[in-house]
XYZ file of C-alpha atoms in Angstrom:
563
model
C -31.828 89.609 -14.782
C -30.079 86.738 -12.847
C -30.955 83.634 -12.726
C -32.837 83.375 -9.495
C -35.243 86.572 -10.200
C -35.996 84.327 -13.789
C -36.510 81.265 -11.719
C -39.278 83.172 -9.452
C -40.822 85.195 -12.099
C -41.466 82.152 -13.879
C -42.801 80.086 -10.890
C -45.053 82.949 -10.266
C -45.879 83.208 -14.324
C -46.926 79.550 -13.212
C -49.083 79.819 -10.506
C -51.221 82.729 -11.873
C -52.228 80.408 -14.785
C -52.806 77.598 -12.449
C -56.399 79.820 -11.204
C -57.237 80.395 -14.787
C -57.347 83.894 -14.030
C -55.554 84.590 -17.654
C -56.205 82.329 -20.718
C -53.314 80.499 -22.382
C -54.052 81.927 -25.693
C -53.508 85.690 -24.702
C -49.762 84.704 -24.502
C -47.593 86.606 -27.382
C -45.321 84.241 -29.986
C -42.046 86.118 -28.670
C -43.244 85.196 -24.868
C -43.337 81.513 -26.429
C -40.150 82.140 -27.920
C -37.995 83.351 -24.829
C -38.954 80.161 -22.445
C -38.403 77.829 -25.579
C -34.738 79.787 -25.787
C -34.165 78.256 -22.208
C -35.066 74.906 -22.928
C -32.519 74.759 -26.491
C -30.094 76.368 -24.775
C -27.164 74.962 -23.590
C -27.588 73.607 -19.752
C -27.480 77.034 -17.691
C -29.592 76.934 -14.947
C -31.790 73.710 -14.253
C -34.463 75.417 -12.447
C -35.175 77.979 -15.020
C -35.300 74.929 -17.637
C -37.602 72.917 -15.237
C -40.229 76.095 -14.622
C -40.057 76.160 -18.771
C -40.068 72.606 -19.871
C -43.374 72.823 -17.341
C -44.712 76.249 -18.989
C -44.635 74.425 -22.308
C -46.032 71.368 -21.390
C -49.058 73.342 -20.088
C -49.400 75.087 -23.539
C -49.504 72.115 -25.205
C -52.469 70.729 -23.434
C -54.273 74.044 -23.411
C -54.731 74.348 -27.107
C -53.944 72.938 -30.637
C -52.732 76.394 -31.519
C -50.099 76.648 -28.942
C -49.069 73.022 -29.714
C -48.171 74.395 -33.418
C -46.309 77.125 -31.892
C -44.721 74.964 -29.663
C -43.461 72.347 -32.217
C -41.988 75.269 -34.156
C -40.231 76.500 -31.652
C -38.800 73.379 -29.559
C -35.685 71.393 -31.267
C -36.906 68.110 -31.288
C -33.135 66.321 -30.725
C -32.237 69.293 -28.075
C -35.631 68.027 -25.690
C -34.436 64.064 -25.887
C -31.332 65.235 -24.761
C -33.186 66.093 -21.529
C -33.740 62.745 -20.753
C -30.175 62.403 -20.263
C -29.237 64.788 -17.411
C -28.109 63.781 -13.899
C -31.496 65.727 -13.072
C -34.251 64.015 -12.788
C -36.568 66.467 -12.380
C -35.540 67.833 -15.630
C -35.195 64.519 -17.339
C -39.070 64.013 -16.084
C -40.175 67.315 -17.218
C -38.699 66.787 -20.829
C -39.895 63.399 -20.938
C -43.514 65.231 -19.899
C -43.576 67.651 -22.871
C -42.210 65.080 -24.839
C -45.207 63.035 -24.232
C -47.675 65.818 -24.668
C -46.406 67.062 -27.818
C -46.893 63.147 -29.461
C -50.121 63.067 -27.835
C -51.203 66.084 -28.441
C -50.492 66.033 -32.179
C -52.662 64.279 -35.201
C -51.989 61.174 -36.951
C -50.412 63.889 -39.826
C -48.160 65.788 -37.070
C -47.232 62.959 -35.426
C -46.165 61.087 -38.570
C -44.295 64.538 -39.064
C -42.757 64.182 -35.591
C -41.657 60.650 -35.876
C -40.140 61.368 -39.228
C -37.764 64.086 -37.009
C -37.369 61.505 -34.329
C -36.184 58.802 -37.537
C -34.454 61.202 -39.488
C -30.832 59.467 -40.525
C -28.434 61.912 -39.473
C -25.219 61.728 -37.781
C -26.920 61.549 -34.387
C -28.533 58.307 -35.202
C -27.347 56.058 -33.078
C -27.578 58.041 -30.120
C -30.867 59.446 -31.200
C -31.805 55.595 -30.715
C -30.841 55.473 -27.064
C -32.993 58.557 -26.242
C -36.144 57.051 -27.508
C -35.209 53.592 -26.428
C -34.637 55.401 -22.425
C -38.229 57.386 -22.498
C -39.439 54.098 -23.766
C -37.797 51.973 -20.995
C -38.898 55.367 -18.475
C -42.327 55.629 -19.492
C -43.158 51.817 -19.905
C -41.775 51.600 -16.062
C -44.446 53.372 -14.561
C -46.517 50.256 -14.867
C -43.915 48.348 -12.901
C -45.882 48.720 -9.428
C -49.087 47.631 -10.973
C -47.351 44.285 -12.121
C -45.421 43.847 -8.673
C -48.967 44.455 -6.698
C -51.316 41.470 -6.049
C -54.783 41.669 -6.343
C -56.320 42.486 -2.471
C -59.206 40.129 -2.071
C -60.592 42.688 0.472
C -60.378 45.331 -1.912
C -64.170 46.012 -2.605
C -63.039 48.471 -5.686
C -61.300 45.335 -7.406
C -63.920 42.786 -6.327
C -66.510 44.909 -8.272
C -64.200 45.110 -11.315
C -63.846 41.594 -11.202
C -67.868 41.508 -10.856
C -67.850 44.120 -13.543
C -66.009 41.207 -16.359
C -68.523 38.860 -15.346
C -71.374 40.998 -15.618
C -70.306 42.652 -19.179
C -70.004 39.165 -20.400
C -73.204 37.266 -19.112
C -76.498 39.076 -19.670
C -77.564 37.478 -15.480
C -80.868 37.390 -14.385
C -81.568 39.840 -11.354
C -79.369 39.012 -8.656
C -81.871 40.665 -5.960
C -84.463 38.071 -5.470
C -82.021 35.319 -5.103
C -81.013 33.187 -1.905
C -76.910 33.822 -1.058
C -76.535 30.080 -2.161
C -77.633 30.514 -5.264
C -76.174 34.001 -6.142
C -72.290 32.537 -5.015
C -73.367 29.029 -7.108
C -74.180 31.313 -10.278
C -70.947 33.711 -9.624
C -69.137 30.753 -9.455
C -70.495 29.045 -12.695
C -70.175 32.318 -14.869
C -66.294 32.888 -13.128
C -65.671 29.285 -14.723
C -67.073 30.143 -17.972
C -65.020 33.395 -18.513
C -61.824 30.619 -17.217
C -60.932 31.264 -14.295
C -59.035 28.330 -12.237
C -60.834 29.597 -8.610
C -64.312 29.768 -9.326
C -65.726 30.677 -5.561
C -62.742 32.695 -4.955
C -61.320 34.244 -8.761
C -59.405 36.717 -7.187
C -56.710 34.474 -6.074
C -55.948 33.762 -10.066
C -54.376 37.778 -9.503
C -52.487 36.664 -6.818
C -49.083 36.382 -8.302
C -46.674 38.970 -9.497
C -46.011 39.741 -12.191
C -48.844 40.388 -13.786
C -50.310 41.203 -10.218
C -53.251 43.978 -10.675
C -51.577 44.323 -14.480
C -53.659 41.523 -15.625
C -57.319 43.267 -13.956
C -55.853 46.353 -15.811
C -55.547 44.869 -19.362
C -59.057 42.352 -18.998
C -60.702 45.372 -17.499
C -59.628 48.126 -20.677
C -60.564 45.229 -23.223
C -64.037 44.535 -21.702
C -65.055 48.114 -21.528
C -62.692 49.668 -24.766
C -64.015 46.570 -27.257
C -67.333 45.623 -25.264
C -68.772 43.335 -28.568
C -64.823 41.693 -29.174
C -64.579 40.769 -25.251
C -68.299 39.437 -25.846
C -67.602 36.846 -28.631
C -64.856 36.116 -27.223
C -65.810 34.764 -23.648
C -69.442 33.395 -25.399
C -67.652 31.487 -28.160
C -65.617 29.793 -25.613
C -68.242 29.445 -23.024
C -70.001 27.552 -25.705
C -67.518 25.064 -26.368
C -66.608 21.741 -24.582
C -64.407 21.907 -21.108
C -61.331 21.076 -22.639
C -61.943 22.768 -26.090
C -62.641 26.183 -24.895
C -59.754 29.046 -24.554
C -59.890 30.050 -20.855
C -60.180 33.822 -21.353
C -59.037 34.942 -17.695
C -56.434 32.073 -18.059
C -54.902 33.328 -21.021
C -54.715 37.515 -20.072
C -53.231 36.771 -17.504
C -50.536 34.744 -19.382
C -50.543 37.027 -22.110
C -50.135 40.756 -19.725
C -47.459 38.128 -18.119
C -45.900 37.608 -21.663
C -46.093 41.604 -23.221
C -44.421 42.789 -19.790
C -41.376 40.619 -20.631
C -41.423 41.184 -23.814
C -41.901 45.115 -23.192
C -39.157 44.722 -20.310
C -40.895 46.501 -17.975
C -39.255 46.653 -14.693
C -36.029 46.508 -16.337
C -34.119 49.556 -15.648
C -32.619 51.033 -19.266
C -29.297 49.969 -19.909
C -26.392 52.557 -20.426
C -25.961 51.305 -24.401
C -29.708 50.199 -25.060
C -30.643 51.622 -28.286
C -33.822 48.743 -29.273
C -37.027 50.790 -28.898
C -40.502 50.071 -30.504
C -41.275 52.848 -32.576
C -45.056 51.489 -32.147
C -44.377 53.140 -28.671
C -44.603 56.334 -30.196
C -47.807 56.703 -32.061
C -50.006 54.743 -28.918
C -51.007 56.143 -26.220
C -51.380 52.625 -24.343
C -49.750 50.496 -25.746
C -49.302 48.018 -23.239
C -53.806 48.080 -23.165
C -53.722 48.355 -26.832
C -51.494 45.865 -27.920
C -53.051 43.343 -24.989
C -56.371 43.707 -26.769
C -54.849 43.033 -30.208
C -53.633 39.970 -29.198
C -56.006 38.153 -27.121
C -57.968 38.150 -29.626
C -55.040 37.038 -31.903
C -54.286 33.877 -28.868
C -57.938 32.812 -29.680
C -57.479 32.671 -33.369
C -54.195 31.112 -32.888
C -56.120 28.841 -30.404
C -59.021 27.516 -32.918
C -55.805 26.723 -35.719
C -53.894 24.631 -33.429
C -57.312 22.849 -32.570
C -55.963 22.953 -28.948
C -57.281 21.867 -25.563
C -56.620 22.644 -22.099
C -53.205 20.543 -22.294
C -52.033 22.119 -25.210
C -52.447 25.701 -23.123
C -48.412 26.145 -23.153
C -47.898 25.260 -26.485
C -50.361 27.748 -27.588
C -49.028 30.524 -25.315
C -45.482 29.344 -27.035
C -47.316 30.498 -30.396
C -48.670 33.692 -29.877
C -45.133 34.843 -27.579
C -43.735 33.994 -31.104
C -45.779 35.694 -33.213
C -45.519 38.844 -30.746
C -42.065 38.559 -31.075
C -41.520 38.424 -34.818
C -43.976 41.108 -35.848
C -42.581 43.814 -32.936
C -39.346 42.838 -34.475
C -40.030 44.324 -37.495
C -40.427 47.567 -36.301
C -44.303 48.163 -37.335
C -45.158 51.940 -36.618
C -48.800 52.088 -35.715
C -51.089 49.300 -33.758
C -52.746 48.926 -37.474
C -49.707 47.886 -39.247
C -48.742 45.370 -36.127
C -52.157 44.157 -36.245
C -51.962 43.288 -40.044
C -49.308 41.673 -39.748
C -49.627 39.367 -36.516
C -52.587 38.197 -37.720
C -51.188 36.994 -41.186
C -48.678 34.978 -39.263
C -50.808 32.521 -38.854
C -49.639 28.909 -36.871
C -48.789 27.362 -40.084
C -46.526 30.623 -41.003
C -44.566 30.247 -37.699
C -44.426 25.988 -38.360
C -43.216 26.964 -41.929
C -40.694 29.677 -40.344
C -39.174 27.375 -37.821
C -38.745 24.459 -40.097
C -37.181 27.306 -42.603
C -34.373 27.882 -39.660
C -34.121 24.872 -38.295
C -32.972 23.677 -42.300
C -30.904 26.294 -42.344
C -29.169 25.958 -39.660
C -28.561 22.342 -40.358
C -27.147 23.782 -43.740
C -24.602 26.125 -41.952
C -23.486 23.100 -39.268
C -19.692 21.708 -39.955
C -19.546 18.705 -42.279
C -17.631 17.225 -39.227
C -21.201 17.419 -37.625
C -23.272 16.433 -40.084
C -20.839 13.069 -40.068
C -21.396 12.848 -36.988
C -25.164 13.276 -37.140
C -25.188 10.360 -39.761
C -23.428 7.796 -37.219
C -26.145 8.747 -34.529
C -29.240 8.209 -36.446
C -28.932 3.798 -36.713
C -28.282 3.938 -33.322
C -31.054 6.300 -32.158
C -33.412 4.790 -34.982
C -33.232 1.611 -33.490
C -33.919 2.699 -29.564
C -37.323 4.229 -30.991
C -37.942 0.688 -32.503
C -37.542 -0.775 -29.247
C -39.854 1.689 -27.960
C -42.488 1.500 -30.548
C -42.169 -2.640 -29.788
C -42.435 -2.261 -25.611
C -45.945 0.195 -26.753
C -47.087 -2.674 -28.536
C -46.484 -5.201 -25.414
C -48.731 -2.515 -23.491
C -51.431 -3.013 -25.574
C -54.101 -0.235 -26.543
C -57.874 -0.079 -26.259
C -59.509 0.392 -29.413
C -63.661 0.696 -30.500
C -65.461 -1.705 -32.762
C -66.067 -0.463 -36.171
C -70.093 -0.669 -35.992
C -72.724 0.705 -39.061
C -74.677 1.596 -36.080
C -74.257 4.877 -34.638
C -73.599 3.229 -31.140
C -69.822 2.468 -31.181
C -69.800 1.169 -27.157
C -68.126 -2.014 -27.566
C -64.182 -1.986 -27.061
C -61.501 -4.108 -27.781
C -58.154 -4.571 -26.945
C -54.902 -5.354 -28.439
C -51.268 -6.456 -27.803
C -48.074 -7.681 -28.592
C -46.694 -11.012 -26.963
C -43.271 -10.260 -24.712
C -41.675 -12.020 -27.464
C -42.783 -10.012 -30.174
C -44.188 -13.733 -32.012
C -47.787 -13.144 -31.570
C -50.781 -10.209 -31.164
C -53.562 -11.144 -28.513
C -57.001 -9.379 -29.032
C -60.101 -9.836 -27.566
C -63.527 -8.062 -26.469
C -62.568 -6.229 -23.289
C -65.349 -4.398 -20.925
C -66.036 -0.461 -20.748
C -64.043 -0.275 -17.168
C -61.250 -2.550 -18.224
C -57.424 -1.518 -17.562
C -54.856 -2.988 -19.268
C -56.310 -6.835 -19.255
C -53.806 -9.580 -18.787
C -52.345 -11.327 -22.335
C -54.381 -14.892 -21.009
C -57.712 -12.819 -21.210
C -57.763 -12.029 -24.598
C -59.137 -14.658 -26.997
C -58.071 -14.555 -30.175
C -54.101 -14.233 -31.767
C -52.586 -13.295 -34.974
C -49.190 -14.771 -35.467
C -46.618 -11.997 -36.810
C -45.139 -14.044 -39.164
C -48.662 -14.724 -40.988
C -49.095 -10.816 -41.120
C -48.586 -10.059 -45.204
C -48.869 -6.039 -45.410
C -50.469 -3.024 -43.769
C -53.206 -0.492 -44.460
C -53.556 2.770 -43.193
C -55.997 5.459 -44.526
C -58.447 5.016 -47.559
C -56.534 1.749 -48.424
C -58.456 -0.049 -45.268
C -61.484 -2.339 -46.083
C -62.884 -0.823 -43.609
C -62.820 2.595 -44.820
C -63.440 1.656 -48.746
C -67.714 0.868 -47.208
C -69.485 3.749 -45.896
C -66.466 6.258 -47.411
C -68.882 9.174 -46.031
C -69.431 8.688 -42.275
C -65.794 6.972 -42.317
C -63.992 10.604 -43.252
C -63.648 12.254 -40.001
C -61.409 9.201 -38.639
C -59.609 8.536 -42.158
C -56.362 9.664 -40.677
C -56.784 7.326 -37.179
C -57.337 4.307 -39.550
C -55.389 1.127 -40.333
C -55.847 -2.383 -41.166
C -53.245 -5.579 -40.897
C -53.728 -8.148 -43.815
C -52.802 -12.244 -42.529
C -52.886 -15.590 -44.101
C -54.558 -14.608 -47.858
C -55.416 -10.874 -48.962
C -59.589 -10.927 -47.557
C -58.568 -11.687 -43.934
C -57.586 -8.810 -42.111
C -57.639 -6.781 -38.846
C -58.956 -3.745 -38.678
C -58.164 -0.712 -36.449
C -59.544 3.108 -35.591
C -57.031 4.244 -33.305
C -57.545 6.992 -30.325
C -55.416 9.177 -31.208
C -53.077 10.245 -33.677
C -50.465 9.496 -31.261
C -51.728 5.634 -31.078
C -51.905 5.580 -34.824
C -48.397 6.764 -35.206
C -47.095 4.188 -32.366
C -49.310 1.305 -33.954
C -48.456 1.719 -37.288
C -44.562 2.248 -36.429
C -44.345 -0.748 -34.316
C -46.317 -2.896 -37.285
C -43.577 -2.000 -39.558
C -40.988 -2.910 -37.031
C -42.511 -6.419 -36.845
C -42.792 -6.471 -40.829
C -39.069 -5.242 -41.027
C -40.165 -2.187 -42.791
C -38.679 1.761 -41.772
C -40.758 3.700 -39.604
C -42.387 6.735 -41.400
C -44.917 8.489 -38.918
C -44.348 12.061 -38.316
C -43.615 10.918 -34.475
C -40.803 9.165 -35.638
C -39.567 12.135 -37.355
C -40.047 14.476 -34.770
C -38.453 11.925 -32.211
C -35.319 11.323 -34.364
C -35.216 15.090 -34.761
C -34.866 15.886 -30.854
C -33.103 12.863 -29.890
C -30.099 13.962 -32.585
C -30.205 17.515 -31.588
C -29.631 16.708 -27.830
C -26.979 14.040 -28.585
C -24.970 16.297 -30.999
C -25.212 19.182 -28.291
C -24.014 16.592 -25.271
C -21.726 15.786 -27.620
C -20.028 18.857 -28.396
C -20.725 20.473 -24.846
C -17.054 20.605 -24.679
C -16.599 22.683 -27.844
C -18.444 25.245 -26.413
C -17.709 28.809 -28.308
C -14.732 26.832 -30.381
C -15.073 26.552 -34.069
C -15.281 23.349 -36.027
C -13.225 23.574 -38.696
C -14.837 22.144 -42.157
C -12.331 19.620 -42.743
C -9.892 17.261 -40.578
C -6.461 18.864 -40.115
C -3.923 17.450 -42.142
C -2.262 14.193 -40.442
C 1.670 14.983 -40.368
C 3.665 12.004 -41.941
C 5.200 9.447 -40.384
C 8.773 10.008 -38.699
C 11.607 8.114 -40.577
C 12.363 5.767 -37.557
C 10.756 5.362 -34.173
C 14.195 5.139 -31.758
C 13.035 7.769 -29.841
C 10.238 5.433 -28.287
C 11.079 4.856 -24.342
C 11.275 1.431 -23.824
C 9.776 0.671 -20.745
C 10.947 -3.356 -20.341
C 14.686 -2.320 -19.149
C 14.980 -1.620 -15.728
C 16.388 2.187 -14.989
C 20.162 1.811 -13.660
């Protein structure tokens, strides 16, 4: 039979299954047989191995028992080798059986399946590009969803954007109210569940990427994990402004993140070969992997005690801990979310100071030398800076027994460093002038400093003192029983107080600040530095200095004129 009469038997073969006027299961194993032959065979004809990579697809999806007969019959490594043909139809048709045998099969036949997709062979390598191209292929078809911005005049998308504010806030009846009051209530709830436009929250979908992605992923966690996407937007709601993890905010951030992460709209590369074998055993697992880890950003959210400024920081975090976990090459979306959730914020602190020692360790002794002659020099331009925060002053609250603590006070350094001015200072005050403030501690009278449970005025009233143990410090002048005491702002203030104190008291700086200052001011010096010895190793010790020459006659001398 040639090749054409094949191609139109099995087209019509096709098409009479199509009316469901024959069932799929009356089909005999050797039928099954012959149209897998076409699809392991060698390339012959690519419409006979289109009509069959179709045929079987359609068995697969019909019934469990043709999937069994299927996977028997089908060489696994022969149908990714589809996906490599010029043809695209072919390579899509092999990518769609492909698909429907993983889905198709149980968690015990897919593990089965995965373990022929993983086997170590001498195919390996290339076995590795196949998966990582369906991957990169399948992951693609989300691509127009992430270019696409949300259409404010879409009324299907305004009611799914109605539909997240609805699941999360149990609203009275919307019917009997006034139009006033039903946009002042949208608005309120669309704030609470954090988005930026309140009246208008459509316009937070606005740019692409994440475009309609980020509807997409909100939408599948809301109605997938109903009582997760509940305590999540409540327990936020519930917390102050600035406290509270924006939910809107941070999917859209986080679909923005997993799409780069995932590459999608990247076209596969010729050599890729980096897949996520995760990919493999979800169905979704852009959706799936979304709703893992928003939930993950809000636990990652209450460690770093974050507010709204801290929102990049945070998103920093969780693009890390995405990162490391995928990178290990976790197999199913339990085992990924076991182990993103045990790297925890201090785990990715105690990882990055881990590398960042290391790679200290492996830098040239050259350097490290060179390192060492920075620091004085960079040690003493954050003294100068810790004095010119002094000379600004801060504002600082009276210690009180009372539980009103209203009444401020402010404090400074004179411009020449010889005296601090403090005084009472008003609620609306700004930076008072050095004149206003009435009282003055000369520096050289200052004898030590405090900080912590070492204050006076943290040794009375140890239990309502705890919570701002760390923000406290105290200056001792004249004998031991005078002092000044102190509650700074922030830890930030504390750090810059107590630095600048032991500047003035000619002791080293010791605040984590300083540490962390010293730490990026050396790293961006060494790399300006050696931004000429780009990609040119450092050897570990100096080249060897030639002797000197015997005589030096063959110096020009420059004082005779030239005849």
């Amino acid at each position: 039979m040639s090749n054409v009469i094949m191609t139109h038997t099995l087209v019509g073969f096709m098409e009479l299954m199509d009316h469901g006027i024959v069932s799929w299961e009356n089909l005999s194993s050797v039928f099954i047989k012959k149209i897998a032959s076409f699809v392991n065979a060698k390339p012959t004809d690519a419409s006979i191995q289109q009509v069959s990579l179709d045929i079987l697809e359609s068995m697969v999806l019909s019934s469990h028992s043709l999937f069994l007969q299927v996977k028997q019959e089908i060489t696994m490594e022969r149908l990714i080798a589809h996906l490599q043909v010029t043809n695209q139809q072919i390579q899509t048709k092999a990518m769609a059986l492909l698909m429907a045998l993983l889905q198709t099969a149980g968690e015990a036949d897919r593990q089965v399946m995965m373990n022929i997709i993983h086997s170590s062979g001498s195919v390996q390598d290339e076995m590795a590009h196949y998966l990582y191209v369906l991957q990169s292929v399948t992951l693609n078809h989300l691509e127009p969803r992430m270019r696409t911005p949300l259409d404010c005049c879409s009324q299907e998308q305004r009611d799914i954007l109605h539909g997240l504010r609805q699941a999360a806030f149990e609203t009275e009846s919307e019917g009997g109210l006034t139009n006033e009051r039903r946009r002042s209530l949208c608005a309120k709830e669309f704030k609470k569940l954090g988005f930026s436009n309140n009246s208008n929250p459509g316009q937070d979908l606005v740019r692409t990427p994440p475009g309609l992605l980020a509807l997409d992923t909100m939408f599948y966690f809301a109605t997938r994990y109903p009582d997760a996407y509940n305590r999540f937007v409540l327990e936020n709601s519930s917390r102050e402004d600035k406290h509270g993890c924006p939910f809107a905010r941070s999917s859209i951030q986080l679909t923005l993140i997993l799409c780069e992460i995932l590459r999608i709209g990247e076209p596969p590369s010729e050599t890729g070969s980096d897949y996520h074998p995760i990919f493999f055993s979800q169905d979704r697992l852009l959706e799936e992997l979304f709703c893992v880890c928003i939930q993950l950003l809000n636990k990652t959210w209450k460690e770093m005690r974050a507010t709204q400024e801290d929102f990049d920081k945070v998103m920093q975090v969780v693009r890390e801990q995405i990162t490391r976990t995928l990178s290990s090459k976790p197999t199913s979306l339990e085992l990924f979310k076991n182990k993103v959730n045990a790297l925890n914020y201090s785990e990715i602190l105690k990882l990055r100071q881990t590398e960042r020692l290391h790679q200290e360790e492996t830098l040239a002794s050259p350097v490290l030398e060179l390192k060492e002659r920075l620091k004085p020099e960079l040690l003493e331009l954050i003294r100068q800076q810790r004095l010119n925060r002094l000379c600004q002053g801060t504002m600082f609250r009276k210690i009180s027994s009372r539980r009103r603590q209203d009444k401020l006070w402010y404090c400074r350094l004179s411009p020449n460093h010889k005296m601090l001015h403090y005084g009472d200072v008003e609620e609306d005050t700004d930076n008072p002038p050095i004149e206003t403030l009435q009282e003055k501690i000369p520096v050289a009278d200052i004898k030590g400093l405090l900080t912590g449970k070492d204050c006076p005025h943290m040794k009375e009233n140890k239990g309502k003192q705890n919570k701002v143990l760390d923000l406290a410090f105290s200056i001792t002048y004249d004998v031991e029983e005078y002092s000044l005491n102190f509650i700074a702002p922030s830890r930030t203030d504390f750090c810059l107080w107590t630095d600048g104190l032991s500047v003035l008291l000619g002791r080293d700086m010791s605040s984590e600040s300083m540490r962390s200052e010293l730490e990026i001011l050396l790293s961006m010096e060494i790399k300006l530095r050696l931004l000429d010895l780009e990609n040119v190793p450092i050897p570990e010790s100096a080249p060897v200095v030639p002797k000197p020459p015997s005589n030096y006659n063959f110096c020009y001398d420059f004082s005779q004129a030239e005849q």
